[in-house]
XYZ file of C-alpha atoms in Angstrom:
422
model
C -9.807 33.606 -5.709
C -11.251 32.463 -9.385
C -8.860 29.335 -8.987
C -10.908 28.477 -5.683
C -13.938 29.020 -7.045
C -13.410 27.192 -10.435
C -12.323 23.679 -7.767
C -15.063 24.365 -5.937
C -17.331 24.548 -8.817
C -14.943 21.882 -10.729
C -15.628 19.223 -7.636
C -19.836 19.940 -7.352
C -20.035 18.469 -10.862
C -17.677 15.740 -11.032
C -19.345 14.640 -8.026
C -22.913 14.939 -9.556
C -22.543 11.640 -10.676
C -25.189 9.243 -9.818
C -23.743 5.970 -8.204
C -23.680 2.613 -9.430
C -26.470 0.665 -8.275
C -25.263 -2.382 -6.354
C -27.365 -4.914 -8.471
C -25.847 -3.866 -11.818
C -25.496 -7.213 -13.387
C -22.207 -7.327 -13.971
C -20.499 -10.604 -12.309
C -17.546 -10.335 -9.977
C -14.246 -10.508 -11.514
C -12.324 -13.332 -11.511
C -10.913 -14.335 -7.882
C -6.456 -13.504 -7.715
C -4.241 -15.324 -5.347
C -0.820 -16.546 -5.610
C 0.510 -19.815 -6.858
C 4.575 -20.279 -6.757
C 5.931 -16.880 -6.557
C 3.255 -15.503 -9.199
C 0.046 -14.044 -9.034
C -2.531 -16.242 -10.747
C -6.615 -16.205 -11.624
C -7.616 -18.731 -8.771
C -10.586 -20.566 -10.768
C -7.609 -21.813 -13.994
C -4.223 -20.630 -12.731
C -2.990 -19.126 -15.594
C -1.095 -16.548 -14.498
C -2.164 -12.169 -13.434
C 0.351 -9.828 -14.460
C -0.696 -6.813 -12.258
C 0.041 -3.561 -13.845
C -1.266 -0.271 -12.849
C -0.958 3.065 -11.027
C -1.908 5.109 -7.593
C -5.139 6.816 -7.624
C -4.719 9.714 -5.533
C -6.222 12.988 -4.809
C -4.229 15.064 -1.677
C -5.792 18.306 -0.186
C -2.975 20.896 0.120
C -2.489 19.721 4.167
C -1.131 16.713 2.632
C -4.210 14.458 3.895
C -5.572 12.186 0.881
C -9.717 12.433 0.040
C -10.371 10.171 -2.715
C -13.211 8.576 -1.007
C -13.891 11.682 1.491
C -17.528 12.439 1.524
C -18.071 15.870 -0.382
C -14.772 15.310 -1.868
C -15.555 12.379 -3.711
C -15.372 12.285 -7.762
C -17.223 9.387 -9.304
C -16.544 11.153 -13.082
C -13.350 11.413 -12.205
C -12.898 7.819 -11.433
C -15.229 6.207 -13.798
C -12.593 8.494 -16.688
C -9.715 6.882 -14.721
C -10.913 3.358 -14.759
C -12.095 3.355 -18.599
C -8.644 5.344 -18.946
C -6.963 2.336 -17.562
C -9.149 -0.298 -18.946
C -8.666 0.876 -22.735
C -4.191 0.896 -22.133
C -4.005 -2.863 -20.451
C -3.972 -1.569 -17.209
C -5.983 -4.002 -14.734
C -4.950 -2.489 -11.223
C -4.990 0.432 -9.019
C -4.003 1.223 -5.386
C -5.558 3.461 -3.667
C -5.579 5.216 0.036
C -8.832 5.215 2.198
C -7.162 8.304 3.363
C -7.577 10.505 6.647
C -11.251 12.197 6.548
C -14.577 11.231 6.588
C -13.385 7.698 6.907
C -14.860 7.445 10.750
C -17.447 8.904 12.612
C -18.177 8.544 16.439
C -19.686 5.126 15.740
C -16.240 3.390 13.723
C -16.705 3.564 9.529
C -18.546 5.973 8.246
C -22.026 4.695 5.973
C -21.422 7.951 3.667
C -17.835 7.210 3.337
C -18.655 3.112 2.483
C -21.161 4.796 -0.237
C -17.978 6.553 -1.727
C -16.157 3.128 -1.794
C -18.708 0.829 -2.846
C -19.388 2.825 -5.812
C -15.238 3.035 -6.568
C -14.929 -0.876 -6.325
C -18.017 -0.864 -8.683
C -16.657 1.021 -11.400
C -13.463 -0.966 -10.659
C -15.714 -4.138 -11.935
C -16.955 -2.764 -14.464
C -13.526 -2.147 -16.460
C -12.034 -4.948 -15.243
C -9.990 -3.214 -12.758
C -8.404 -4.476 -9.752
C -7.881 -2.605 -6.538
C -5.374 -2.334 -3.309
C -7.145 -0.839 -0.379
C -4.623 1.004 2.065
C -5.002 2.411 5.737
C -2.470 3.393 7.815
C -4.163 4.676 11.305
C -6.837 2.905 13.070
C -8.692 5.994 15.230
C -10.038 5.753 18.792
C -13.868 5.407 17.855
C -16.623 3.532 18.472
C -15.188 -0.506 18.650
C -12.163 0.601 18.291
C -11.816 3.129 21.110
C -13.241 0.787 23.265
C -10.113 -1.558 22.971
C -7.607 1.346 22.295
C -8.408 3.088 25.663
C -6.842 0.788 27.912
C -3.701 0.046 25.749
C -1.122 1.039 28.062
C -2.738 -0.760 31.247
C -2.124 -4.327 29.238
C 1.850 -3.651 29.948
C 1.936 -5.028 33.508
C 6.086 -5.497 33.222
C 8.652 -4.714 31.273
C 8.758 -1.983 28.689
C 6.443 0.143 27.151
C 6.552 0.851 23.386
C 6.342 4.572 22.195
C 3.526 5.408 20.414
C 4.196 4.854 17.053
C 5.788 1.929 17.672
C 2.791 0.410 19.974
C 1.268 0.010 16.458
C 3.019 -3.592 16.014
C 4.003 -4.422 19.602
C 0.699 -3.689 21.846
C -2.031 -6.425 21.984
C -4.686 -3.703 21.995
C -3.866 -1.893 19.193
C -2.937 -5.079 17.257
C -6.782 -6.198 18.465
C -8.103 -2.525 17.559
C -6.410 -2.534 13.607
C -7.858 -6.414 13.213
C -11.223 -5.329 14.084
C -11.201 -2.766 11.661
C -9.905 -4.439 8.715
C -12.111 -7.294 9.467
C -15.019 -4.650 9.338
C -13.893 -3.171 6.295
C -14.289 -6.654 4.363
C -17.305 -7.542 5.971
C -19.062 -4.238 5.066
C -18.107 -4.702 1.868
C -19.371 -8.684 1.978
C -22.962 -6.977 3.194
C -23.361 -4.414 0.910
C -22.877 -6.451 -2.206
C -20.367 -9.802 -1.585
C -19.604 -9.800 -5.778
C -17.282 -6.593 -4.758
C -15.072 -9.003 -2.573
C -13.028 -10.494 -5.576
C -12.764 -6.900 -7.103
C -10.214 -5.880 -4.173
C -6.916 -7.618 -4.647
C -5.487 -7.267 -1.777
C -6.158 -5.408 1.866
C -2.984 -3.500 3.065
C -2.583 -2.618 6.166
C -0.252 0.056 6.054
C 1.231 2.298 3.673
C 5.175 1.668 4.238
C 4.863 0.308 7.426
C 7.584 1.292 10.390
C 9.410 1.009 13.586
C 11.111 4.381 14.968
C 14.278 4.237 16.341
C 13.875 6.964 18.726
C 10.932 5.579 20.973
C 10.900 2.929 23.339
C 11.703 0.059 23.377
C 14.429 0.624 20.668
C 16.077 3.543 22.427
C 16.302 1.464 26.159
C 19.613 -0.283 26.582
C 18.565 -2.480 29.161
C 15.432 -4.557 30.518
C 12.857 -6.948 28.894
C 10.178 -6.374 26.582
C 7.214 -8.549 26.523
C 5.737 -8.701 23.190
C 2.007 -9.301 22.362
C 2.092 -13.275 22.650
C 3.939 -12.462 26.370
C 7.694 -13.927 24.354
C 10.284 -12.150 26.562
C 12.974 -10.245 24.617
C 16.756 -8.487 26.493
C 16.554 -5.371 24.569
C 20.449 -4.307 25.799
C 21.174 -7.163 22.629
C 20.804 -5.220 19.244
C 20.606 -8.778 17.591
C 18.142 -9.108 20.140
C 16.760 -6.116 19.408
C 16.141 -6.957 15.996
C 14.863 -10.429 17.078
C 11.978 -9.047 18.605
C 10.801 -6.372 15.639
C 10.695 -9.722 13.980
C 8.481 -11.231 16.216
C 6.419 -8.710 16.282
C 6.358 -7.600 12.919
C 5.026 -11.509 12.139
C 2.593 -11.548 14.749
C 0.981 -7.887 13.913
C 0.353 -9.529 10.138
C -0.624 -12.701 11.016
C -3.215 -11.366 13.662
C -4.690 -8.856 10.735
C -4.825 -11.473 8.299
C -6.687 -14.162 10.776
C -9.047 -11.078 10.726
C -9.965 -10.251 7.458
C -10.342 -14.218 6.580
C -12.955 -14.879 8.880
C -15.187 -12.521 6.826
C -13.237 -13.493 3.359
C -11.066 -17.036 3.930
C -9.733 -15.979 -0.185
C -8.657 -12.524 0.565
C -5.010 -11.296 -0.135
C -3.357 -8.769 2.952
C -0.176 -7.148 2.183
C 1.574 -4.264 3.711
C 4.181 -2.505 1.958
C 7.816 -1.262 3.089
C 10.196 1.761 1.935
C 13.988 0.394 1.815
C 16.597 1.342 4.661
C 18.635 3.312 2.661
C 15.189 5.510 1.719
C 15.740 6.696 5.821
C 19.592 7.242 5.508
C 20.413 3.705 6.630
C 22.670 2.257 3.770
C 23.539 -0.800 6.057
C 20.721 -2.266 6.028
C 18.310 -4.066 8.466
C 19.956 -5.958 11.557
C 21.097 -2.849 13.144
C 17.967 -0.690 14.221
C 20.499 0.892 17.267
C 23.553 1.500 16.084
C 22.690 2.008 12.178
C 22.238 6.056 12.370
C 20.281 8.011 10.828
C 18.732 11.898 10.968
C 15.828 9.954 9.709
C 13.747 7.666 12.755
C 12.065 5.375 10.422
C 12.790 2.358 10.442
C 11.252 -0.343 7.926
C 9.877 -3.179 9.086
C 12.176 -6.245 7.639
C 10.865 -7.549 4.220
C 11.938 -11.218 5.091
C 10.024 -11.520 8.175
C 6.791 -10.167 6.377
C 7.816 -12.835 4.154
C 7.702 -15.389 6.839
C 4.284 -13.994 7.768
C 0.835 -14.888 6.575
C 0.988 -11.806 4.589
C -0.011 -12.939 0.609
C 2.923 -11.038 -0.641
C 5.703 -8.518 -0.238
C 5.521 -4.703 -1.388
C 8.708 -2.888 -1.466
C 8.532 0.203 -2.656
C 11.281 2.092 -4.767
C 11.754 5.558 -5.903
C 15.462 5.276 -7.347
C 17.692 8.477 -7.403
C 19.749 7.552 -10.455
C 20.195 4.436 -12.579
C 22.321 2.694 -10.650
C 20.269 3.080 -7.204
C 18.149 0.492 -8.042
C 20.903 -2.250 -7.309
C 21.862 -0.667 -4.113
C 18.298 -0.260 -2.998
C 17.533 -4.197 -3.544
C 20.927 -5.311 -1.843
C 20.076 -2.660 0.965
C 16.847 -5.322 1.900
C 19.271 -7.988 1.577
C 17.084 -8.940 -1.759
C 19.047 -11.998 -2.604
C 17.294 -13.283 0.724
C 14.483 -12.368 0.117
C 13.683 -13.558 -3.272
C 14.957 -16.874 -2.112
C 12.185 -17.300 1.236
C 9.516 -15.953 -1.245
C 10.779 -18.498 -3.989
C 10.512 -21.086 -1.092
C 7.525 -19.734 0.441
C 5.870 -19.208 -3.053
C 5.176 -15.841 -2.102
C 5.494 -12.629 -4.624
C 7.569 -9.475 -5.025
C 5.870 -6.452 -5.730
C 6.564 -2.967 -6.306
C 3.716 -1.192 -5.320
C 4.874 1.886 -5.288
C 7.370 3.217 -7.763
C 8.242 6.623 -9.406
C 10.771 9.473 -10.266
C 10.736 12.548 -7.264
C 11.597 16.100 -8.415
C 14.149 15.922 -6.236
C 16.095 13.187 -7.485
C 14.921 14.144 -11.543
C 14.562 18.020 -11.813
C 13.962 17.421 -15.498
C 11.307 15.632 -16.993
C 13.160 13.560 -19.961
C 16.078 12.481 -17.127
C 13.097 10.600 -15.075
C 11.499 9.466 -18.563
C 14.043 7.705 -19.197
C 15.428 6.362 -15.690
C 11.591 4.962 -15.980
C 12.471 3.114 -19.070
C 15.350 1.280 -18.001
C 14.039 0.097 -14.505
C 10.650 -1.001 -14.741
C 12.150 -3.784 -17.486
C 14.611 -4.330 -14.541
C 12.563 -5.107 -11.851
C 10.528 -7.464 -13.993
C 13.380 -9.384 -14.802
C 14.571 -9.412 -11.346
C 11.242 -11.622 -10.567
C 8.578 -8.708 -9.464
C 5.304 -9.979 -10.589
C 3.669 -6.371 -10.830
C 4.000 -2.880 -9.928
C 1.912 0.604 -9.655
C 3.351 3.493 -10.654
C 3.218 7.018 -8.305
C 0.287 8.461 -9.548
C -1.931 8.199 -12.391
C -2.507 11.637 -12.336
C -1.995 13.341 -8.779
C -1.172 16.955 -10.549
C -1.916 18.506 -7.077
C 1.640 16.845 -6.019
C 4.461 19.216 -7.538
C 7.587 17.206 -6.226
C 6.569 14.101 -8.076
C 6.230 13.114 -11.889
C 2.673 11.476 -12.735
C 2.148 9.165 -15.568
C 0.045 11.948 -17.456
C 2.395 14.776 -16.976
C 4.067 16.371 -20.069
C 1.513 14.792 -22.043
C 1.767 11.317 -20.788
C 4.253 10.109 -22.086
C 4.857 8.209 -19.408
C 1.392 6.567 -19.548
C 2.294 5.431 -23.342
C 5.035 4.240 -22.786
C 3.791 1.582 -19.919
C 0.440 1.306 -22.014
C 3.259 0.694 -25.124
C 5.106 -2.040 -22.352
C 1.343 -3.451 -21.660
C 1.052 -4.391 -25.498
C 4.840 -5.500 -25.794
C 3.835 -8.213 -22.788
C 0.436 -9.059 -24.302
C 1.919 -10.182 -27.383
C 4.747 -11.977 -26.509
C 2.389 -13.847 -23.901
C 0.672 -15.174 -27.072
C 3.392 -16.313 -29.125
């Protein structure tokens, strides 16, 4: 009982705050894009090494509230961003999260006021920021187009309902319109804010299930959102058209969010196959079993996509998993379409799990030897799972046991500043 009262009394005054106003006289921050396989400062092209962390808060039904409205902690964040700031850090992804987000009329104002303030105090420190949203909701707009999303099959198959997410033309239409709204509320309330969000994702780890339609039917045609027929009895087939799809889901988001912001990065990000229990990789999404019905969406077609970069994300379960997890994407592959497509790899998500590293000094040092890794293995950046997420047992945070390992990437940061200048 004093626990709940000391958050509840904990949360009134870190959210006492007052806001940043939106005329604060600091100019935007330098516009990022992406110039051969790197991430580069658009105006000079020298090149952005992004480096950072997951800001996080999760309420104990698992739903995240960083921006929630009476849940919001602007001292919180403004300690996080100097925090950041002060070590080298220069990005942070963050979740837009499950409440408060909507209201009957599509986003909420209060919840925008929440988010304008966070990209603010982004700017200030120099501090870049991924935007993530997995779920568009049937509201306002967007329930307008959702409501009729099973009508627009006149033949063939119907997807399931998680999987209508990349294969039906109204949800496709519904997500666009929201993402597109999202930037452009953002462009109203104060357009220096745009170059402070590095990229729009559309999805955290974004996937197909196995056991819905129209994976699980063995025979008949599937018509997918462009009206491209697909024979689903044909696992290649099969695969062939979560391809398809997968491209034309991305493409139709980014069209979307460049109409309001023609520089804007979109990204999604992806788990690996083997993370579900499906160590033979893509190609298979039938006969590749698993207790597990997720199913990632393939990294080399988001490649192929209009999508600014690819996100894999990576949580290995001993030193040597790293390896396996890359050739489980078929990473050779990849690296070569993004090499040809000039496209980056990025690890925006990676960390040790309790599960996997019981002890703390174990994950400390698995840490150590695989973020050096990746980097040489081409990824131009990363963001480490959390910053400081304590209300998550199961996973290590960067300021656990001291932070050590926050020093030691701050320690990395330095390392890579001064060999830059030699």
């Amino acid at each position: 009982m004093f626990l709940c009262l000391f958050n509840a009394t904990l949360l009134s005054v870190l959210a006492s705050a007052p806001a940043l106003p939106a005329d604060s006289g600091i100019p935007p921050l330098p516009r990022i894009t992406t110039q051969d396989g790197r991430f580069v400062i658009a105006d000079n092209g020298e090149p952005f090494h992004p480096r950072g962390f997951q800001y996080v808060r999760i309420r104990n039904n698992g739903r995240h509230y960083v921006h929630t409205p009476g849940f919001y902690q602007p001292l919180a964040v403004e300690e996080m961003f100097a925090d950041l700031a002060e070590h080298g850090f220069n990005i942070v992804r963050t979740f837009l999260g499950f409440d408060g987000l909507f209201d009957e009329n599509g986003i909420s104002e209060a919840f925008l006021d929440n988010l304008m303030d966070f990209l603010r105090r982004a700017r200030r420190h120099g501090v870049y920021v991924i935007l993530e949203r997995r779920y568009v909701l049937p509201v306002g707009a967007y329930g307008a187009v959702l409501s009729d999303w099973e009508s627009r099959f006149t033949q063939g198959i119907v997807p399931g309902p998680n999987n209508m997410r990349y294969m039906s033309n109204a949800y496709i239409e519904a997500m666009s319109l929201f993402w597109r709204d999202l930037a452009q509320a953002i462009k109203d309330r104060d357009p220096n804010l745009l170059s402070t969000v590095f990229a729009y994702e559309l999805e955290n780890e974004s996937e197909f299930r196995v056991n819905e339609s129209p994976i699980v039917d063995t025979a008949g045609s599937f018509y997918a959102p462009d009206g491209t027929a697909f024979d689903v009895s044909d696992e290649d087939t099969l695969q062939a058209l979560l391809d398809h799809c997968t491209i034309l889901w991305a493409n139709a988001a980014v069209t979307a969010i460049r109409q309001v912001d023609p520089e804007a990065m979109v990204s999604t990000s992806v788990f690996t196959y083997r993370a579900s229990g499906r160590p033979d990789g893509p190609g298979k999404p039938r006969s590749n079993l698993s207790a597990d019905p997720r199913y990632p969406l393939r990294p080399l077609a988001l490649a192929q996509s209009d999508l600014s970069f690819v996100d894999i994300h990576l949580y290995p379960e001993s030193l040597d998993a790293l390896e396996i997890h890359l050739e489980n994407i078929g990473f050779p592959q990849l690296q070569g379409i993004c090499a040809e497509l000039g496209k980056p790899l990025f690890v925006g998500e990676f960390g040790a799990v309790k599960p996997f590293w019981p002890d703390f000094t174990p994950a400390y040092e698995m840490i150590k030897n695989v973020i050096p890794r990746l980097l040489d293995k081409g990824f131009a950046g990363y963001c480490f799972w959390t910053y400081d997420c304590h209300e998550q047992p199961d996973v290590w945070n960067a300021k656990a046991e001291d932070g050590r390992i926050f020093q030691y990437l701050a320690e990395l940061n330095q390392m890579e500043a001064i060999c830059s200048q030699e």
